[in-house]
Structure formats: C-alpha cells, structure tokens
Short mmCIF file of C-alpha atoms and ligand atoms in Angstrom, two decimals:
data_model
loop_
_atom_site.label_atom_id
_atom_site.label_comp_id
_atom_site.label_asym_id
_atom_site.label_seq_id
_atom_site.Cartn_x
_atom_site.Cartn_y
_atom_site.Cartn_z
CA SER W 1 68.19 2.13 -18.95
CA LYS W 2 68.99 2.94 -22.55
CA GLY W 3 67.44 6.35 -22.88
CA GLY W 4 68.35 7.44 -19.36
CA SER W 5 64.71 8.45 -18.80
CA GLY W 6 64.30 5.47 -16.47
CA ARG W 7 62.53 5.31 -13.14
CA SER W 8 65.28 6.26 -10.73
CA GLY W 9 67.16 3.45 -9.06
CA ARG W 10 65.49 0.77 -11.14
CA SER W 11 67.25 -1.93 -13.13
CA ALA W 12 67.47 -2.55 -16.86
CA PHE W 13 68.05 -6.28 -16.25
CA VAL W 14 66.15 -8.29 -13.66
CA VAL W 15 66.47 -11.97 -12.77
CA VAL W 16 63.57 -13.64 -10.96
CA ALA W 17 64.29 -17.03 -9.37
CA ASN W 18 62.99 -18.95 -6.37
CA ARG W 19 66.28 -18.53 -4.52
CA LEU W 20 68.58 -15.49 -4.18
CA PRO W 21 72.14 -16.13 -5.39
CA VAL W 22 73.62 -15.46 -1.93
CA ASP W 23 73.91 -17.53 1.23
CA ARG W 24 73.34 -16.08 4.65
CA VAL W 25 76.29 -16.27 7.01
CA ASP W 26 75.70 -15.53 10.68
CA THR W 27 78.88 -14.13 12.16
CA PRO W 28 79.97 -14.76 15.79
CA ASP W 29 79.21 -11.11 16.72
CA GLY W 30 75.56 -11.71 15.84
CA SER W 31 75.47 -9.73 12.60
CA THR W 32 74.29 -11.15 9.30
CA GLN W 33 76.41 -11.25 6.17
CA TRP W 34 75.74 -12.55 2.70
CA ARG W 35 78.12 -14.56 0.57
CA ARG W 36 77.64 -15.14 -3.12
CA SER W 37 76.58 -18.75 -3.70
CA PRO W 38 78.88 -20.88 -5.82
CA GLY W 39 76.21 -21.57 -8.46
CA GLY W 40 76.97 -21.31 -12.18
CA LEU W 41 73.93 -19.17 -13.00
CA VAL W 42 75.07 -16.20 -10.93
CA THR W 43 78.61 -16.43 -12.36
CA ALA W 44 77.27 -16.59 -15.90
CA LEU W 45 75.05 -13.56 -15.42
CA ASP W 46 77.71 -11.49 -13.66
CA PRO W 47 78.85 -9.47 -16.72
CA VAL W 48 75.25 -8.76 -17.80
CA MET W 49 74.39 -7.83 -14.21
CA LYS W 50 77.31 -5.38 -13.92
CA ALA W 51 76.73 -3.76 -17.34
CA ASN W 52 73.00 -3.25 -16.75
CA LYS W 53 72.63 -2.45 -13.03
CA GLY W 54 71.23 -5.92 -12.62
CA ALA W 55 68.77 -6.92 -9.90
CA TRP W 56 67.89 -10.40 -8.60
CA ILE W 57 64.58 -11.19 -6.99
CA GLY W 58 64.35 -14.31 -4.85
CA TRP W 59 63.64 -16.00 -1.55
CA ALA W 60 66.38 -15.80 1.08
CA GLY W 61 65.75 -19.42 2.10
CA SER W 62 64.27 -18.96 5.56
CA THR W 63 60.98 -17.92 7.13
CA ASP W 64 62.63 -15.22 9.20
CA GLU W 65 61.61 -11.69 8.40
CA ALA W 66 62.98 -10.92 4.92
CA PRO W 67 65.70 -8.24 4.88
CA GLU W 68 65.16 -4.98 2.97
CA PRO W 69 66.60 -4.93 -0.57
CA PHE W 70 70.39 -4.61 -0.43
CA ASP W 71 73.43 -4.49 -2.71
CA GLU W 72 75.96 -7.31 -2.60
CA ALA W 73 78.56 -8.68 -4.99
CA GLY W 74 77.67 -6.08 -7.63
CA MET W 75 73.97 -6.92 -7.70
CA HIS W 76 70.81 -5.38 -6.31
CA LEU W 77 69.13 -8.12 -4.29
CA VAL W 78 65.42 -8.06 -3.54
CA PRO W 79 64.39 -10.67 -0.96
CA VAL W 80 60.84 -12.05 -1.27
CA PRO W 81 59.41 -13.14 2.09
CA LEU W 82 57.74 -16.55 2.55
CA SER W 83 55.85 -17.52 5.67
CA ALA W 84 56.26 -21.01 7.18
CA LYS W 85 52.87 -21.95 5.72
CA GLU W 86 53.89 -20.70 2.27
CA VAL W 87 57.12 -22.70 2.39
CA GLU W 88 55.01 -25.74 3.16
CA GLU W 89 52.37 -25.12 0.49
CA TYR W 90 54.15 -23.26 -2.32
CA TYR W 91 57.69 -24.71 -2.05
CA GLU W 92 57.43 -28.15 -0.44
CA GLY W 93 53.87 -28.74 -1.63
CA PHE W 94 53.01 -27.47 -5.09
CA SER W 95 56.59 -27.01 -6.38
CA ASN W 96 58.16 -30.16 -4.98
CA ALA W 97 55.32 -32.63 -4.35
CA THR W 98 53.10 -31.70 -7.35
CA LEU W 99 55.17 -30.21 -10.18
CA TRP W 100 58.54 -31.88 -9.55
CA PRO W 101 57.28 -35.49 -9.76
CA LEU W 102 54.82 -34.70 -12.59
CA TYR W 103 57.54 -33.07 -14.69
CA HIS W 104 59.93 -35.97 -13.99
CA ASP W 105 57.84 -38.71 -15.61
CA VAL W 106 55.76 -39.37 -12.47
CA ILE W 107 58.62 -41.39 -10.97
CA ALA W 108 56.91 -40.62 -7.66
CA PRO W 109 53.14 -40.00 -7.51
CA PRO W 110 52.34 -36.27 -7.70
CA VAL W 111 50.00 -34.93 -5.02
CA TYR W 112 47.29 -32.52 -6.20
CA ARG W 113 45.97 -30.21 -3.47
CA ARG W 114 43.87 -27.15 -4.12
CA GLU W 115 45.23 -25.17 -1.19
CA TRP W 116 48.78 -25.74 -2.49
CA TRP W 117 47.75 -24.33 -5.86
CA GLU W 118 46.28 -21.27 -4.16
CA ALA W 119 49.54 -20.67 -2.30
CA TYR W 120 51.47 -21.10 -5.58
CA VAL W 121 49.32 -18.40 -7.25
CA LYS W 122 49.71 -16.06 -4.29
CA VAL W 123 53.48 -16.45 -4.05
CA ASN W 124 53.95 -16.14 -7.82
CA ARG W 125 52.02 -12.87 -7.65
CA ARG W 126 54.35 -11.60 -4.91
CA PHE W 127 57.41 -12.35 -7.10
CA ALA W 128 55.74 -10.67 -10.11
CA GLU W 129 54.94 -7.55 -8.07
CA ALA W 130 58.50 -7.33 -6.78
CA ALA W 131 59.78 -7.63 -10.37
CA ALA W 132 57.33 -4.96 -11.57
CA GLU W 133 58.61 -2.56 -8.91
CA THR W 134 62.26 -3.26 -9.64
CA ALA W 135 62.33 -3.16 -13.44
CA ASP W 136 63.12 0.06 -15.29
CA ASP W 137 61.11 1.22 -18.33
CA GLY W 138 61.47 -1.34 -21.12
CA ALA W 139 63.74 -3.52 -18.96
CA LEU W 140 64.56 -7.11 -19.69
CA VAL W 141 63.35 -9.62 -17.13
CA TRP W 142 64.51 -13.24 -17.02
CA VAL W 143 62.29 -15.58 -14.98
CA HIS W 144 63.60 -19.01 -13.93
CA ASP W 145 62.19 -22.44 -13.29
CA TYR W 146 59.11 -24.40 -12.32
CA GLN W 147 58.47 -22.60 -9.03
CA LEU W 148 57.57 -19.40 -10.95
CA GLN W 149 55.63 -20.43 -14.05
CA LEU W 150 52.85 -17.88 -13.50
CA VAL W 151 55.19 -14.91 -13.17
CA PRO W 152 55.56 -14.13 -16.92
CA GLU W 153 51.80 -13.62 -17.40
CA MET W 154 51.32 -11.74 -14.11
CA LEU W 155 54.29 -9.49 -14.81
CA ARG W 156 53.15 -8.71 -18.35
CA ALA W 157 49.74 -7.62 -17.03
CA LEU W 158 51.45 -5.25 -14.57
CA ARG W 159 54.15 -4.03 -16.96
CA PRO W 160 53.39 -4.46 -20.67
CA ASP W 161 56.52 -2.43 -21.52
CA LEU W 162 58.92 -5.18 -20.38
CA ARG W 163 60.65 -7.81 -22.44
CA ILE W 164 60.25 -11.13 -20.62
CA GLY W 165 62.23 -14.34 -20.97
CA TYR W 166 61.56 -17.59 -19.12
CA PHE W 167 63.77 -20.66 -18.73
CA LEU W 168 62.64 -24.04 -17.38
CA HIS W 169 65.58 -25.85 -15.75
CA ILE W 170 63.75 -29.17 -15.43
CA PRO W 171 62.07 -31.39 -18.06
CA LEU W 172 58.67 -30.56 -19.55
CA PRO W 173 56.62 -33.75 -19.87
CA PRO W 174 54.58 -34.73 -22.92
CA VAL W 175 50.87 -33.84 -23.08
CA GLU W 176 49.92 -37.39 -21.96
CA LEU W 177 51.36 -36.64 -18.49
CA PHE W 178 51.00 -32.85 -18.34
CA ALA W 179 47.27 -33.11 -19.06
CA ARG W 180 46.73 -34.64 -15.60
CA LEU W 181 47.48 -31.33 -13.93
CA PRO W 182 44.18 -29.80 -12.78
CA TRP W 183 45.66 -26.32 -13.44
CA ARG W 184 47.23 -27.18 -16.81
CA GLN W 185 45.74 -24.25 -18.72
CA GLN W 186 46.66 -21.70 -16.08
CA ILE W 187 50.27 -22.90 -16.10
CA LEU W 188 50.52 -22.74 -19.89
CA ARG W 189 48.99 -19.25 -19.95
CA GLY W 190 51.44 -18.23 -17.25
CA LEU W 191 54.41 -19.31 -19.37
CA LEU W 192 52.97 -17.69 -22.50
CA GLY W 193 53.32 -14.30 -20.79
CA ALA W 194 56.99 -14.52 -21.85
CA ASP W 195 58.34 -13.51 -25.27
CA LEU W 196 60.76 -16.44 -25.27
CA VAL W 197 60.40 -19.72 -23.36
CA GLY W 198 63.63 -21.72 -23.06
CA PHE W 199 64.07 -25.43 -22.32
CA GLN W 200 67.02 -27.79 -21.81
CA ARG W 201 66.21 -30.18 -24.66
CA PRO W 202 64.60 -29.76 -28.10
CA GLY W 203 62.04 -32.42 -27.10
CA ALA W 204 60.76 -30.22 -24.27
CA ALA W 205 60.33 -27.26 -26.63
CA SER W 206 58.27 -29.51 -28.96
CA ASN W 207 56.22 -30.71 -25.98
CA PHE W 208 55.46 -27.09 -25.16
CA LEU W 209 54.32 -26.23 -28.68
CA ARG W 210 52.13 -29.34 -28.77
CA LEU W 211 50.68 -28.44 -25.35
CA THR W 212 49.67 -24.97 -26.49
CA ARG W 213 47.90 -26.50 -29.52
CA ARG W 214 46.23 -29.36 -27.70
CA LEU W 215 45.28 -27.76 -24.39
CA LEU W 216 44.71 -24.15 -25.46
CA GLY W 217 43.86 -24.59 -29.12
CA TYR W 218 46.50 -22.09 -30.30
CA GLN W 219 48.16 -22.17 -33.72
CA THR W 220 51.86 -22.91 -33.87
CA GLN W 221 54.47 -22.81 -36.60
CA ARG W 222 58.10 -23.96 -36.16
CA ASP W 223 59.13 -22.51 -32.75
CA GLN W 224 56.27 -20.00 -32.55
CA THR W 225 52.90 -19.97 -30.80
CA PHE W 226 50.34 -17.41 -32.02
CA LEU W 227 48.19 -15.91 -29.28
CA PRO W 228 44.64 -14.58 -29.78
CA ASP W 229 45.85 -11.05 -28.87
CA GLY W 230 48.35 -11.13 -31.76
CA ARG W 231 51.45 -11.74 -29.67
CA VAL W 232 53.94 -14.39 -30.80
CA VAL W 233 55.80 -16.50 -28.23
CA ARG W 234 58.88 -18.47 -29.21
CA ALA W 235 59.94 -21.77 -27.60
CA ARG W 236 63.47 -23.17 -28.08
CA SER W 237 66.10 -25.26 -26.37
CA PHE W 238 69.17 -23.75 -24.70
CA PRO W 239 71.09 -26.51 -22.88
CA ILE W 240 72.56 -25.05 -19.69
CA SER W 241 76.20 -25.55 -18.74
CA ILE W 242 78.83 -24.78 -16.10
CA ASP W 243 81.75 -22.41 -15.60
CA VAL W 244 84.23 -24.83 -17.15
CA ALA W 245 87.40 -22.72 -16.78
CA GLN W 246 86.77 -21.96 -13.11
CA LEU W 247 86.24 -25.60 -12.13
CA GLU W 248 89.16 -26.80 -14.23
CA GLU W 249 91.40 -24.27 -12.51
CA ILE W 250 90.43 -25.75 -9.12
CA ALA W 251 90.95 -29.29 -10.44
CA ARG W 252 94.47 -28.43 -11.67
CA ARG W 253 95.70 -27.11 -8.31
CA PRO W 254 98.39 -29.30 -6.70
CA GLU W 255 96.43 -29.36 -3.42
CA THR W 256 93.39 -30.76 -5.25
CA GLN W 257 95.54 -33.54 -6.69
CA ARG W 258 96.98 -34.27 -3.23
CA ARG W 259 93.49 -34.40 -1.75
CA ALA W 260 92.35 -36.76 -4.55
CA GLU W 261 95.23 -39.13 -3.73
CA GLU W 262 94.42 -38.90 -0.04
CA ILE W 263 90.78 -39.81 -0.70
CA ARG W 264 91.86 -42.94 -2.58
CA GLU W 265 94.17 -43.95 0.26
CA GLU W 266 91.49 -43.34 2.88
CA ILE W 267 89.13 -45.78 1.18
CA GLY W 268 91.80 -48.48 1.02
CA SER W 269 93.51 -47.78 -2.33
CA PRO W 270 91.21 -49.86 -4.52
CA ALA W 271 92.25 -50.36 -8.14
CA LYS W 272 89.24 -48.33 -9.33
CA VAL W 273 86.95 -45.75 -7.77
CA LEU W 274 83.35 -45.29 -8.88
CA LEU W 275 81.65 -42.02 -7.89
CA GLY W 276 78.12 -40.68 -7.61
CA ILE W 277 77.36 -37.07 -6.55
CA ASP W 278 73.72 -36.02 -6.42
CA ARG W 279 71.12 -34.20 -4.42
CA LEU W 280 69.32 -36.97 -2.54
CA ASP W 281 66.42 -37.05 -4.99
CA TYR W 282 64.33 -39.95 -6.33
CA THR W 283 64.91 -38.72 -9.89
CA LYS W 284 68.64 -39.45 -9.63
CA GLY W 285 68.57 -43.27 -9.75
CA ILE W 286 70.85 -43.65 -6.72
CA GLY W 287 69.22 -46.90 -5.57
CA GLU W 288 69.42 -48.34 -9.10
CA ARG W 289 73.19 -47.81 -9.31
CA ILE W 290 73.86 -49.19 -5.83
CA HIS W 291 71.79 -52.30 -6.58
CA ALA W 292 73.65 -52.86 -9.85
CA PHE W 293 77.03 -52.49 -8.11
CA ALA W 294 75.93 -54.83 -5.29
CA GLU W 295 74.90 -57.50 -7.82
CA LEU W 296 78.27 -57.24 -9.56
CA LEU W 297 79.97 -57.90 -6.20
CA THR W 298 77.60 -60.76 -5.38
CA ASP W 299 78.10 -62.37 -8.82
CA GLY W 300 81.88 -62.02 -8.39
CA ASP W 301 82.13 -60.00 -11.63
CA VAL W 302 83.81 -57.26 -9.62
CA THR W 303 85.75 -57.74 -6.35
CA PRO W 304 85.87 -55.22 -3.50
CA ASP W 305 89.64 -54.78 -4.06
CA GLU W 306 89.03 -54.00 -7.69
CA ALA W 307 86.44 -51.29 -7.20
CA THR W 308 84.96 -49.15 -4.46
CA PHE W 309 81.96 -46.85 -4.74
CA ILE W 310 81.77 -43.36 -3.24
CA GLN W 311 78.26 -41.93 -3.13
CA VAL W 312 77.82 -38.34 -2.01
CA ALA W 313 74.19 -37.41 -1.44
CA THR W 314 73.33 -33.79 -0.73
CA PRO W 315 70.54 -33.29 1.80
CA SER W 316 67.54 -31.87 -0.07
CA ARG W 317 63.84 -31.01 0.56
CA GLU W 318 63.98 -33.06 3.72
CA ARG W 319 60.46 -32.32 4.91
CA VAL W 320 58.81 -33.68 1.76
CA GLU W 321 57.47 -37.22 2.32
CA GLN W 322 58.96 -38.83 -0.83
CA TYR W 323 62.41 -37.52 0.11
CA LYS W 324 62.17 -39.05 3.58
CA LEU W 325 61.20 -42.41 2.07
CA LEU W 326 64.03 -42.21 -0.44
CA ARG W 327 66.60 -41.51 2.25
CA ASP W 328 65.53 -44.64 4.12
CA GLU W 329 65.66 -46.72 0.93
CA VAL W 330 69.12 -45.54 -0.09
CA GLU W 331 70.54 -45.93 3.40
CA LEU W 332 69.10 -49.44 3.69
CA ALA W 333 70.66 -50.41 0.35
CA VAL W 334 74.05 -48.98 1.38
CA GLY W 335 73.90 -50.79 4.74
CA ARG W 336 73.07 -54.08 3.00
CA VAL W 337 75.87 -53.96 0.48
CA ASN W 338 78.40 -52.96 3.14
CA GLY W 339 77.19 -55.65 5.53
CA THR W 340 77.61 -58.28 2.83
CA HIS W 341 80.71 -57.12 0.96
CA GLY W 342 82.54 -54.72 3.26
CA ARG W 343 85.41 -55.52 5.59
CA ILE W 344 86.57 -53.74 8.73
CA GLY W 345 87.59 -50.24 7.66
CA ARG W 346 86.81 -51.06 4.02
CA PRO W 347 83.20 -50.40 3.05
CA ALA W 348 82.13 -51.38 -0.48
CA VAL W 349 80.16 -48.12 -0.68
CA THR W 350 81.36 -45.02 1.14
CA TYR W 351 78.23 -42.96 1.66
CA LEU W 352 78.13 -39.30 2.69
CA HIS W 353 74.94 -37.38 3.35
CA SER W 354 76.47 -33.89 3.42
CA ASN W 355 77.41 -30.70 1.58
CA HIS W 356 80.93 -30.09 0.31
CA ASP W 357 82.77 -27.10 -1.09
CA ARG W 358 83.88 -26.83 -4.74
CA GLU W 359 87.46 -27.81 -3.80
CA GLU W 360 86.38 -31.08 -2.20
CA LEU W 361 84.03 -31.89 -5.09
CA ALA W 362 86.85 -31.26 -7.58
CA ALA W 363 89.12 -33.61 -5.58
CA LEU W 364 86.40 -36.27 -5.66
CA TYR W 365 86.02 -35.88 -9.43
CA ARG W 366 89.80 -36.21 -9.76
CA ALA W 367 89.78 -39.32 -7.56
CA ALA W 368 87.13 -41.12 -9.62
CA ASP W 369 87.88 -43.50 -12.48
CA VAL W 370 84.22 -43.89 -13.35
CA MET W 371 81.57 -41.21 -12.80
CA VAL W 372 78.18 -42.85 -12.42
CA VAL W 373 75.27 -40.58 -13.44
CA THR W 374 72.07 -42.62 -13.67
CA PRO W 375 69.01 -40.34 -13.32
CA LEU W 376 65.64 -41.80 -14.26
CA ARG W 377 64.87 -38.31 -15.60
CA ASP W 378 66.91 -35.10 -15.33
CA GLY W 379 66.60 -31.71 -17.05
CA MET W 380 70.34 -31.51 -17.72
CA ASN W 381 72.61 -32.92 -14.95
CA LEU W 382 75.49 -30.58 -14.27
CA VAL W 383 77.43 -33.18 -12.29
CA ALA W 384 78.22 -34.98 -15.56
CA LYS W 385 79.60 -31.72 -17.00
CA GLU W 386 81.61 -31.00 -13.83
CA TYR W 387 83.30 -34.40 -14.05
CA ILE W 388 84.31 -33.78 -17.67
CA ALA W 389 85.60 -30.30 -16.74
CA CYS W 390 87.87 -31.80 -14.06
CA ARG W 391 89.36 -34.48 -16.36
CA TYR W 392 91.79 -32.06 -18.04
CA ASP W 393 94.21 -34.95 -18.70
CA ASN W 394 91.53 -36.79 -20.73
CA THR W 395 91.34 -39.68 -18.25
CA GLY W 396 88.29 -41.28 -16.64
CA ALA W 397 84.98 -42.65 -17.89
CA LEU W 398 81.50 -41.15 -17.73
CA LEU W 399 78.53 -43.47 -17.39
CA LEU W 400 75.46 -41.40 -18.26
CA SER W 401 71.74 -42.05 -18.31
CA GLU W 402 70.07 -41.46 -21.64
CA PHE W 403 67.27 -39.78 -19.65
CA ALA W 404 69.49 -36.84 -18.62
CA GLY W 405 69.53 -33.76 -20.86
CA ALA W 406 73.34 -34.08 -20.94
CA ALA W 407 72.96 -37.27 -23.00
CA ASP W 408 72.05 -35.12 -26.05
CA GLU W 409 75.52 -33.57 -25.91
CA PHE W 410 77.77 -36.45 -24.83
CA ARG W 411 77.31 -39.35 -27.20
CA GLN W 412 80.86 -40.50 -26.25
CA ALA W 413 79.78 -41.29 -22.70
CA PHE W 414 78.74 -44.82 -21.70
CA LEU W 415 75.04 -44.24 -22.24
CA VAL W 416 72.65 -46.42 -20.22
CA ASN W 417 68.99 -47.03 -19.54
CA PRO W 418 69.02 -47.03 -15.71
CA TYR W 419 65.84 -49.14 -15.59
CA ASP W 420 67.72 -52.00 -17.28
CA VAL W 421 69.65 -53.71 -14.44
CA ASP W 422 71.63 -56.05 -16.71
CA GLY W 423 72.47 -53.24 -19.11
CA LEU W 424 73.59 -51.10 -16.20
CA LYS W 425 75.80 -53.92 -14.84
CA THR W 426 77.44 -54.62 -18.21
CA THR W 427 78.05 -50.93 -18.81
CA LEU W 428 79.58 -50.50 -15.33
CA VAL W 429 82.00 -53.32 -16.10
CA ASP W 430 82.80 -51.87 -19.55
CA ALA W 431 83.52 -48.47 -18.01
CA LEU W 432 85.67 -50.03 -15.25
CA ARG W 433 87.75 -52.02 -17.73
CA LEU W 434 88.02 -49.33 -20.39
CA ASP W 435 91.48 -49.26 -21.96
CA PRO W 436 93.34 -45.96 -21.58
CA ARG W 437 93.50 -45.15 -25.30
CA ASN W 438 89.78 -45.56 -25.72
CA ALA W 439 89.22 -43.51 -22.55
CA THR W 440 91.36 -40.67 -23.90
CA ARG W 441 89.56 -40.65 -27.22
CA ARG W 442 86.13 -40.44 -25.58
CA MET W 443 87.08 -37.88 -22.94
CA ARG W 444 88.90 -35.64 -25.42
CA SER W 445 85.84 -35.46 -27.61
CA MET W 446 83.52 -34.72 -24.68
CA ARG W 447 85.86 -32.02 -23.38
CA ARG W 448 86.08 -30.39 -26.78
CA HIS W 449 82.31 -29.99 -26.80
CA LEU W 450 82.11 -28.82 -23.17
CA VAL W 451 84.83 -26.18 -23.44
CA GLU W 452 82.99 -24.64 -26.40
CA HIS W 453 79.63 -24.77 -24.62
CA ASP W 454 80.07 -23.23 -21.19
CA VAL W 455 77.52 -21.35 -19.10
CA ASP W 456 78.47 -17.95 -20.57
CA ARG W 457 77.53 -19.18 -23.98
CA TRP W 458 74.24 -20.53 -22.61
CA ALA W 459 73.30 -17.18 -21.03
CA SER W 460 74.36 -15.09 -24.00
CA SER W 461 72.57 -17.27 -26.53
CA PHE W 462 69.34 -17.09 -24.51
CA LEU W 463 69.64 -13.34 -24.03
CA SER W 464 70.51 -12.61 -27.63
CA ALA W 465 67.57 -14.70 -28.77
CA LEU W 466 65.44 -12.55 -26.48
CA THR W 467 66.95 -9.26 -27.63
CA GLY W 468 69.88 -8.25 -29.73
CA GLU W 469 70.10 -4.98 -27.88
CA LEU W 470 71.24 -5.93 -24.40
CA ARG W 471 74.76 -4.80 -23.56
CA THR W 472 76.96 -7.61 -22.25
P1 LIG N 1 70.12 -30.68 -9.57
O1 LIG N 1 70.00 -29.31 -10.18
O2 LIG N 1 68.93 -31.54 -9.81
O3 LIG N 1 70.51 -30.68 -8.13
P2 LIG N 1 72.61 -30.98 -11.14
O4 LIG N 1 73.50 -32.17 -11.31
O5 LIG N 1 72.23 -30.31 -12.41
O6 LIG N 1 71.32 -31.46 -10.33
O7 LIG N 1 73.31 -29.88 -10.24
C1 LIG N 1 73.73 -30.19 -8.94
C2 LIG N 1 74.74 -29.15 -8.46
O8 LIG N 1 74.88 -29.28 -7.05
C3 LIG N 1 76.12 -29.36 -9.06
O9 LIG N 1 76.71 -28.11 -9.35
C4 LIG N 1 76.89 -30.07 -7.96
O10 LIG N 1 78.28 -29.82 -7.93
C5 LIG N 1 76.25 -29.52 -6.71
N1 LIG N 1 76.32 -30.52 -5.62
C6 LIG N 1 75.91 -31.79 -5.68
N2 LIG N 1 76.16 -32.44 -4.53
C7 LIG N 1 76.73 -31.56 -3.71
C8 LIG N 1 77.22 -31.61 -2.37
N3 LIG N 1 77.15 -32.72 -1.63
N4 LIG N 1 77.77 -30.49 -1.87
C9 LIG N 1 77.83 -29.36 -2.60
N5 LIG N 1 77.38 -29.25 -3.86
C10 LIG N 1 76.84 -30.33 -4.42
O1 LIG N 2 67.09 -27.13 -11.19
C1 LIG N 2 66.18 -27.60 -10.31
C2 LIG N 2 66.24 -26.98 -8.93
O2 LIG N 2 65.02 -27.14 -8.28
C3 LIG N 2 66.56 -25.50 -8.89
O3 LIG N 2 65.48 -24.64 -9.18
C4 LIG N 2 67.04 -25.40 -7.49
O4 LIG N 2 67.74 -24.26 -7.20
C5 LIG N 2 67.86 -26.69 -7.31
O5 LIG N 2 67.21 -27.62 -8.13
C6 LIG N 2 67.94 -27.16 -5.85
O6 LIG N 2 66.66 -27.35 -5.28
P1 LIG N 2 66.06 -26.48 -4.08
O7 LIG N 2 66.15 -25.04 -4.46
O8 LIG N 2 64.67 -26.97 -3.92
O9 LIG N 2 66.91 -26.77 -2.88
#
C-alpha cells in the first residue's frame, strides 16, 4: 500500500472475477498443481499485479473443497468455494439461464426463478467478503462481469475506504428489455456501488445511464450518475482487446505455418477455407452461418471443391438446457449438410466439439481464407481480433456481425446482419471471391487499429480512468 501503514499481507490491487485465472492440473503422483490460464485478462493485468502485490478472487471451477489461498504465477489467489447447489443456482441458473439470455437480446427465453436470485445474492456476498478481507487500506478493487453485479455495493458497505471499478464483459440491454428483470433495481444499485462502471460499447454505457434515470429516478449528466448520498458514479466504454504481440508471435512460427498447411491438406486442399471458432453458445449464430453455407452449396453458387467450412465449437455450460438444445440443433445441421454435399473423406463442414491450445488455434486462423463471425449479439468477440492478429501478411477476409462489439472498431470487415439469410449468403460469396489487393487494403487497416488497441491499453485506460495514482 502507498503509505506502508497497510494491513499486513493485504493487497493494494484486487481483481474479483467468477473464475480464477489458473487451471487445475492433477499430476500422475496425485498432487494438484495450478497453471496460469491462457486468457488475455490475466496477461494484461500482470504488470499491475506484480507492481501492487495483486490478488485475484475467484471460483476454482469445481465443487471440491476450495483450496486455501495460495501464491502462483506472481499473484495471490483466493479461491471462493461453491457447493454443487450453488453452481446449479448461481452459475448455471441465475448467471447463465437468467442474465445471459436477457442481456443478449432475449435470443433464448430467460428463466426467472426466485431461489436462483437468492443463491446469486448469497454467492455475491461471499465474493464481496473475500475481497473485503484481502484488500489493503485504500486499495483498488476491480470487479468483473455479470456473475458479480452485486459485489460493488456489498463491498462498499463493508469497506468504504476502497476505490472500486466494475467492468461488464457482455452487452447491457436497453431499458425495454432490462425492465423485465424482477430484481432490476437491486442489480442497478449493486453496480452503482462502483466509482467507475465500464462497458464494451458506448451504447451500453448510455443504456446504463438511462436505466439509472428511468428505474431509480437518479439524475445523470454526460457519463455521470448522481446518487442521493452525494456520490458520483461514472459510466464509460472501454472496448476490451487481446495480447496482439503474443498471438502474432505464435502465428509467425514456422511450425504454425506447417500445421496450417497440414490442416488444409487434411480437409482435401479446397481452394478456400472458411472458419468459425466459438464457444457453443446460442448467441454466436453458428446455425445461421451453417445454413447460409449449405444454401450456397445447394444453389450451386459455391462448390465443395471451391470452399470447405471448419467449425470449432468449444464445449460450454453443458448442463444448461438451452445449451443442450443448441448442441443438437448445430449437430443436426452439420450432419445434414455433410450428408447432402460431402463425399467420402471430404465433409463440406468439418466440425469439432473440443478445446484446443493457442498454437492450434493460431494454425487454424492461418489456414482460413475467410473468418466467419456471425453472433446475433456479442459483447465484443475476441475471436475476430485473434484472426486479425494472426494475419500479419495482410491476407484473409473477416466477415463480422454488426451485432458484435468488434463491429464498432472494424468497419473494414465484411459487416453482416446474421438474421438476413440472403445478405449473409451474398457477403460470404463476396468474402470468398475478394481480390488480393482489396483484401490487403482492408486487413492492413484493421491491423493498424488492432496493434494500437491491445489488451494492455484496455486495462491501463480503465485503471487510469479509475485512478491516476496506481503504479503500473
Ligand atoms: P466468449 O467470451 O463469449 O467465449 P470471445 O470470442 O470473446 O467469446 O472469446 C472466446 C475466447 O475463447 C477466445 O480467446 C478464443 O480463442 C477462445 N476459444 C474459442 N474456442 C476455443 C477452443 N475450441 N479451444 C480453446 N479456446 C477457444
Ligand atoms: O465474457 C463472458 C464470459 O461469461 C466470461 O465471464 C467467462 O469467463 C467466459 O465468457 C466463459 O464462460 P464460462 O466462465 O461460463 O465458462
């Protein structure tokens, strides 16, 4: 802490997120080890963590007994335990069957259950208490995402000395949808416990300001909300990004290039490769893109020798009903298109339901002529940024939904409305037949923007908006 008068062993910088930034590895000798997860957030925060004795509070991802706080990869990690029932009610229930669909335009119907809300309150309180015990006097605490929207208010009540920032990684819907939430005022009050509330897009920040006026009756001016107790809360957009240099370095390795060539050969050396990489989530528009591609094959606008689709779908939230239904839908669509247009050893769509390391993902990005990113709604979409990062030679085309946050930044992409089947088909053909000079011009401009706006810049602009004093 700055003055050195701090509570001993406590941290001047604390991150609170649903998940810890480490993955558990069970070794053959029966012991447990932790490996830093590959995520961009933890990389971005690394320098701030190291300079400020940073701590990270989060769930270890299982219902086993939570380990005691431990130090790993230069961070102090504080595991928050969740029982099997809490995983069901707080994580799968309220977070992923109530908030997730509501915040993503109600693409799937949100389920409102009072016992899920109660579990959400209880678990948020547990995270807030862990943060209150970990933070040093006057520390800076950064709370993340929709699973923990009540933490800012709870933490402020426990520790009024702290400076609190909050960032929502997913969209914030307009009042017309948000108002359906039976606990809408509690959620807004929870967020208003922060000094600064960050969003991916400017539109979400305006939604927030309008929500505080309409649902709580507070005054707002520009990016500020005025609370009855005299506090002022700011709301602004800070579009998140990726570690561009790190991914580009992997993409440039000769072995990555060899693997990319091998992938193309393994799928039958088509003239063009289309690629989708997503968590298997109904917000991602996976079915929409497969249907559009299948129609192009059926119409004869594209032949199977001309183009092959690779769709990688990461297993996600597999016990939530809507995710089970989606998996069946996507797998039925893939089976249909392959049954109709595939040949022996040559599927029209190569579909993988699995996790892959960064090296394999980079090789896939290098192998793809057209990256197909068609979410029906997405906070940002980092996959689009990862593709651009890997195209260091300014080749390739990005097809991008206008409903992804990334569309604000990449006007040179092939922007589409994924609900418009004909528009999607025409744009797929345009992207497939793009001439190299045009491709270079578009990609160069997108890369110029991305290189300037990496995840370090995101973290430092949020943190300096929160306080000019933090050492980085
Ligand atoms: P979301 O946060 O909704 O999952 P994003 O596109 O913003 O969507 O981020 C997804 C992240 O997960 C990216 O960093 C991407 O590389 C990674 N990812 C996606 N699919 C896989 C996979 N099959 N294996 C490993 N990582 C994946
Ligand atoms: O950005 C949205 C988000 O829910 C993150 O909070 C989360 O880490 C990621 O997507 C993956 O989802 P989950 O943690 O539910 O597996």
